Short mmCIF file of C-alpha atoms and ligand atoms in Angstrom, two decimals:
data_model
loop_
_atom_site.label_atom_id
_atom_site.label_comp_id
_atom_site.label_asym_id
_atom_site.label_seq_id
_atom_site.Cartn_x
_atom_site.Cartn_y
_atom_site.Cartn_z
CA MET Q 21 -33.01 -15.99 8.80
CA SER Q 22 -29.16 -14.03 8.75
CA ALA Q 23 -29.07 -11.86 5.39
CA ARG Q 24 -27.38 -12.83 2.73
CA LEU Q 25 -24.49 -11.88 2.84
CA GLU Q 26 -22.09 -11.34 -0.80
CA ALA Q 27 -19.24 -8.86 -2.82
CA VAL Q 28 -19.57 -7.22 -6.23
CA LEU Q 29 -16.73 -5.07 -7.93
CA GLY Q 30 -18.63 -1.89 -9.30
CA ASP Q 31 -19.30 1.70 -8.29
CA ILE Q 32 -22.04 1.70 -6.04
CA THR Q 33 -24.66 5.05 -7.71
CA GLY Q 34 -25.68 2.39 -9.74
CA GLU Q 35 -27.09 -0.04 -6.81
CA THR Q 36 -31.13 -0.89 -7.31
CA VAL Q 37 -30.98 -1.91 -3.34
CA ASP Q 38 -33.24 0.21 -1.26
CA ALA Q 39 -30.40 1.99 0.58
CA ILE Q 40 -27.21 2.72 -0.47
CA VAL Q 41 -24.25 3.38 2.11
CA ASN Q 42 -21.85 7.21 2.09
CA ALA Q 43 -18.82 7.02 3.18
CA ALA Q 44 -19.59 10.49 4.98
CA ASN Q 45 -17.49 13.08 6.60
CA PRO Q 46 -19.06 14.57 9.78
CA GLN Q 47 -20.66 17.80 8.05
CA LEU Q 48 -21.87 15.54 6.12
CA ALA Q 49 -20.38 18.24 2.95
CA ALA Q 50 -19.79 16.77 -0.59
CA GLY Q 51 -15.98 15.54 -1.06
CA ALA Q 52 -14.08 13.35 -2.29
CA GLY Q 53 -14.13 9.11 -3.16
CA VAL Q 54 -17.71 7.64 -3.20
CA CYS Q 55 -18.81 10.49 -0.92
CA GLY Q 56 -17.95 12.30 -3.78
CA ALA Q 57 -19.65 9.75 -6.65
CA ILE Q 58 -22.53 9.47 -5.13
CA PHE Q 59 -23.38 13.26 -4.21
CA ALA Q 60 -23.14 13.41 -8.08
CA ALA Q 61 -24.94 11.06 -9.04
CA ALA Q 62 -27.92 12.13 -6.13
CA GLY Q 63 -28.15 15.63 -7.78
CA HIS Q 64 -28.31 18.99 -5.44
CA GLU Q 65 -31.23 18.21 -3.41
CA LEU Q 66 -29.09 15.81 -1.50
CA VAL Q 67 -26.74 18.87 -0.59
CA GLU Q 68 -29.63 20.58 0.95
CA ALA Q 69 -30.61 17.79 2.32
CA CYS Q 70 -27.61 17.33 4.30
CA ALA Q 71 -27.66 20.01 5.87
CA ALA Q 72 -30.17 20.52 7.15
CA LEU Q 73 -29.29 16.93 9.47
CA GLY Q 74 -26.76 19.47 10.35
CA GLY Q 75 -23.83 15.95 10.45
CA ALA Q 76 -23.51 13.66 12.16
CA PRO Q 77 -20.61 12.16 14.78
CA THR Q 78 -18.44 9.41 13.98
CA GLY Q 79 -18.81 5.80 14.27
CA GLU Q 80 -23.57 7.53 13.40
CA ALA Q 81 -25.71 7.06 10.76
CA LEU Q 82 -28.42 9.13 9.13
CA ALA Q 83 -30.81 9.18 6.22
CA THR Q 84 -32.00 11.32 3.27
CA PRO Q 85 -32.96 10.24 0.10
CA GLY Q 86 -31.91 9.13 -3.39
CA PHE Q 87 -32.98 11.36 -4.54
CA ASP Q 88 -31.78 11.18 -8.50
CA LEU Q 89 -30.02 7.87 -7.64
CA PRO Q 90 -31.77 3.74 -8.62
CA ALA Q 91 -31.93 3.75 -4.39
CA ARG Q 92 -34.67 4.77 -2.73
CA TRP Q 93 -32.44 5.73 0.97
CA ILE Q 94 -28.86 7.08 1.48
CA VAL Q 95 -28.14 6.20 4.93
CA HIS Q 96 -24.02 8.62 5.52
CA ALA Q 97 -22.29 6.52 8.48
CA VAL Q 98 -19.51 8.73 9.45
CA GLY Q 99 -16.24 5.66 9.52
CA PRO Q 100 -12.98 6.76 12.11
CA VAL Q 101 -9.72 8.46 10.47
CA TRP Q 102 -7.00 5.74 10.68
CA PHE Q 103 -5.05 7.04 13.43
CA GLY Q 104 -2.73 3.77 14.38
CA GLY Q 105 -5.58 1.83 15.93
CA ASP Q 106 -5.90 2.58 19.34
CA GLN Q 107 -7.98 5.28 19.05
CA GLY Q 108 -11.42 3.54 19.32
CA GLU Q 109 -11.11 2.59 15.55
CA PRO Q 110 -12.02 -0.53 15.29
CA GLU Q 111 -15.09 0.16 17.53
CA LEU Q 112 -15.96 2.67 15.76
CA LEU Q 113 -15.83 1.30 12.17
CA ALA Q 114 -18.31 -1.50 13.36
CA SER Q 115 -20.81 1.07 15.12
CA ALA Q 116 -19.85 2.46 11.97
CA TYR Q 117 -22.45 0.32 10.20
CA ARG Q 118 -24.52 -1.42 13.57
CA ARG Q 119 -26.23 1.52 12.99
CA SER Q 120 -25.82 2.75 9.52
CA LEU Q 121 -28.14 -1.51 9.33
CA ASP Q 122 -30.16 0.24 11.85
CA VAL Q 123 -31.69 3.21 10.34
CA ALA Q 124 -32.08 1.52 7.24
CA VAL Q 125 -34.67 -0.83 9.74
CA GLU Q 126 -36.72 2.37 10.53
CA VAL Q 127 -36.59 3.55 7.36
CA GLY Q 128 -38.06 0.42 5.69
CA ALA Q 129 -35.47 -0.41 3.27
CA THR Q 130 -34.82 -4.17 3.50
CA SER Q 131 -31.37 -4.53 1.18
CA VAL Q 132 -27.57 -2.68 1.85
CA ALA Q 133 -25.03 -1.55 0.02
CA PHE Q 134 -22.34 -0.68 1.83
CA PRO Q 135 -18.73 0.46 0.74
CA ALA Q 136 -15.72 -0.19 2.27
CA ILE Q 137 -15.49 2.55 4.93
CA SER Q 138 -13.07 4.67 5.79
CA THR Q 139 -10.75 2.65 4.05
CA GLY Q 140 -9.28 5.50 1.34
CA ILE Q 141 -8.97 8.97 1.86
CA TYR Q 142 -9.66 7.47 5.76
CA GLY Q 143 -6.67 5.80 5.64
CA TYR Q 144 -8.02 2.19 8.25
CA PRO Q 145 -6.08 -0.53 6.42
CA LEU Q 146 -8.32 -2.94 4.12
CA GLU Q 147 -8.23 -6.54 5.98
CA PRO Q 148 -8.71 -5.54 9.51
CA ALA Q 149 -11.46 -3.37 7.98
CA THR Q 150 -13.31 -5.82 6.35
CA ARG Q 151 -13.08 -8.30 9.50
CA ILE Q 152 -14.95 -5.41 11.05
CA ALA Q 153 -17.73 -5.06 7.73
CA VAL Q 154 -18.45 -8.41 7.45
CA ALA Q 155 -18.51 -9.36 11.12
CA THR Q 156 -21.03 -6.29 11.99
CA CYS Q 157 -23.19 -6.92 8.50
CA ARG Q 158 -23.05 -11.38 9.43
CA THR Q 159 -24.94 -10.01 12.69
CA ALA Q 160 -27.88 -7.52 10.71
CA PRO Q 161 -31.23 -6.84 11.87
CA PRO Q 162 -33.43 -9.85 11.49
CA GLU Q 163 -35.21 -7.34 9.08
CA ILE Q 164 -31.85 -7.20 6.57
CA ASP Q 165 -32.42 -9.48 3.99
CA LEU Q 166 -28.90 -8.19 1.79
CA VAL Q 167 -25.66 -6.96 2.85
CA ARG Q 168 -23.68 -6.44 -0.67
CA PHE Q 169 -20.05 -4.94 -0.11
CA VAL Q 170 -19.11 -2.59 -3.28
CA CYS Q 171 -15.84 -3.36 -4.20
CA PHE Q 172 -14.10 -0.20 -6.01
CA ASP Q 173 -11.34 -2.03 -7.13
CA ALA Q 174 -10.13 -6.08 -7.54
CA GLU Q 175 -7.69 -5.45 -3.99
CA THR Q 176 -10.66 -4.20 -2.15
CA HIS Q 177 -12.96 -7.08 -3.94
CA GLY Q 178 -10.44 -9.24 -2.78
CA ALA Q 179 -10.55 -9.20 0.49
CA TYR Q 180 -14.04 -9.20 1.23
CA GLU Q 181 -14.24 -12.79 -1.29
CA ARG Q 182 -11.64 -14.59 0.86
CA GLU Q 183 -13.04 -12.74 4.28
CA LEU Q 184 -16.81 -13.97 3.05
CA THR Q 185 -15.05 -17.00 2.15
CA ALA Q 186 -12.89 -18.29 5.97
CA THR Q 187 -15.02 -18.08 7.96
N1 LIG P 225 -18.47 2.81 -5.52
C1 LIG P 225 -17.47 2.57 -4.57
N2 LIG P 225 -16.59 2.42 -3.62
C2 LIG P 225 -16.08 3.02 -4.15
C3 LIG P 225 -15.56 4.78 -4.98
C4 LIG P 225 -17.57 4.47 -5.46
N3 LIG P 225 -18.29 4.91 -6.76
N4 LIG P 225 -15.43 5.58 -4.82
C5 LIG P 225 -15.04 5.10 -4.18
N5 LIG P 225 -14.51 4.34 -3.67
C6 LIG P 225 -13.82 2.70 -2.85
C7 LIG P 225 -12.75 3.64 -2.40
O1 LIG P 225 -11.81 2.45 -3.75
C8 LIG P 225 -11.83 3.18 -1.68
O2 LIG P 225 -12.22 1.17 -1.54
O3 LIG P 225 -14.52 4.07 -1.49
C9 LIG P 225 -14.49 3.12 -0.41
C10 LIG P 225 -13.93 4.14 0.81
O4 LIG P 225 -12.72 5.37 0.60
P1 LIG P 225 -13.36 7.05 0.67
O5 LIG P 225 -14.36 7.63 0.20
O6 LIG P 225 -12.32 7.77 0.30
O7 LIG P 225 -14.20 6.85 2.15
P2 LIG P 225 -13.45 6.67 4.04
O8 LIG P 225 -12.06 6.65 3.57
O9 LIG P 225 -14.63 6.56 4.26
O10 LIG P 225 -13.10 8.39 3.77
C11 LIG P 225 -14.06 9.84 3.73
O11 LIG P 225 -13.54 10.63 2.30
O12 LIG P 225 -14.70 10.80 0.21
C12 LIG P 225 -14.50 11.79 1.37
O13 LIG P 225 -16.16 12.95 2.60
C13 LIG P 225 -15.85 12.20 2.46
O14 LIG P 225 -14.94 12.83 3.92
C14 LIG P 225 -14.90 11.97 4.49
C15 LIG P 225 -13.91 10.95 3.27
#
């Protein structure tokens, strides 16, 4: 059976799913945006755990424990910076979602919450990014029961609702 996909408006740091996904940078360092919020909520052990992983290339994902978060795991996914769309951005964004799901399965997670990877500081236009997110998660591995898209603003939530109901 395929995973249930849903979109909610909220803050991903409060999610009680098995794994939340972080929109990370290749250094896996604390940044701003959702990354900064996750580092602040997870506590100082996350800094050490990420440093020990030593970084990840764009399109990859790596897991750490959730530490002080309600979620048991954090999957750190590195989405692409938007350079106009002809630098492999769609494939790299799809890979970030796909690898996140694979890594979630590897740690035993069955429910996963995603932020809108790359659509903030990294500048990926919202509508095409949403299409890629939904299409990739529709073919989640069978171990995944639930994919929740946690949207931080109404515009993002609207884009996900449209994409989830349109296709
Ligand atoms: N919960 C859910 N979504 C959030 C939260 C939150 N607490 N905070 C921000 N967001 C949303 C943003 O509004 C945006 O829709 O997450 C989406 C992704 O935005 P960014 O966090 O800017 O991520 P991204 O565009 O992938 O840029 C990644 O930013 O923070 C740095 O270290 C990070 O360098 C990396 C870059």
